[in-house]
């Protein structure tokens, strides 16, 4: 099986750990992982049939459904997008209203990070049109952009947030989905499917047993992560993938652990929460009659 994934991070560790711990092989699957930078590029690999399964985000299935393309999530890895919106040190921004007339950084314009930003702004009574957005990438690039005030605020993920928190003890966090309380405050749900494994509907129909085996392997990976310490988890990550600040990565793992999915399932109310966020940014989602049951399935899970 050909599995396309973005580089390892807390958001997709379960997919990688199933390989590193031998769970795919134990389930009778030979999985080859291709690392591809960017969620859109991963989706292109899946749609272009150079990958059988892809590690993407659930939002992508809804976007594809509006185009009449059946891309399906068959296991959810984490029940939060795992982001925080932070004010740049020295920007003077203390709350979301303070972003009016300012520039906010997102991983890339038109990406889920911008959809999250737009939704949070609208909920605070700020129109996305009242701010400017700029690409700041992810990881160390995003941290640098915020820290050096290339933007007034940034949407950061995982260890990028904990790295900046360690460097800037007085960091102002404007929104935070890394905890259950923060997730509920931001999106009104306690399960917001983000990182998922995706496949085409055609592939799933033709390969149901492979989908079941992969789901079992990833569920075993999720259980292993729950049962082990952040230090044990990081020790299993090959050194080339955490060459930066180990303390920041450990902090990110500790925050992510309670947010990993317990059963891999997506529920109707969670799917609707994601559709609602997308509708705040995309007219084609806002105006479409979307059958969300076509965008995910739990049939390959125990």
Tab-separated table of C-alpha atoms in Angstrom, residues 36 44 48 56 58 70 84 104 151 158 192 229:
chain	number	residue	atom	x	y	z
A	36	UNK	CA	5.011	15.148	0.846
A	44	UNK	CA	-3.055	15.696	-5.229
A	48	UNK	CA	-3.758	11.460	-9.031
A	56	UNK	CA	-4.916	14.789	5.141
A	58	UNK	CA	-11.175	16.209	7.177
A	70	UNK	CA	-15.612	11.360	-3.492
A	84	UNK	CA	-3.319	28.439	18.538
A	104	UNK	CA	-2.208	37.848	10.511
A	151	UNK	CA	3.123	39.683	11.040
A	158	UNK	CA	1.798	21.886	17.643
A	192	UNK	CA	-13.435	18.416	15.848
A	229	UNK	CA	4.963	8.947	28.303
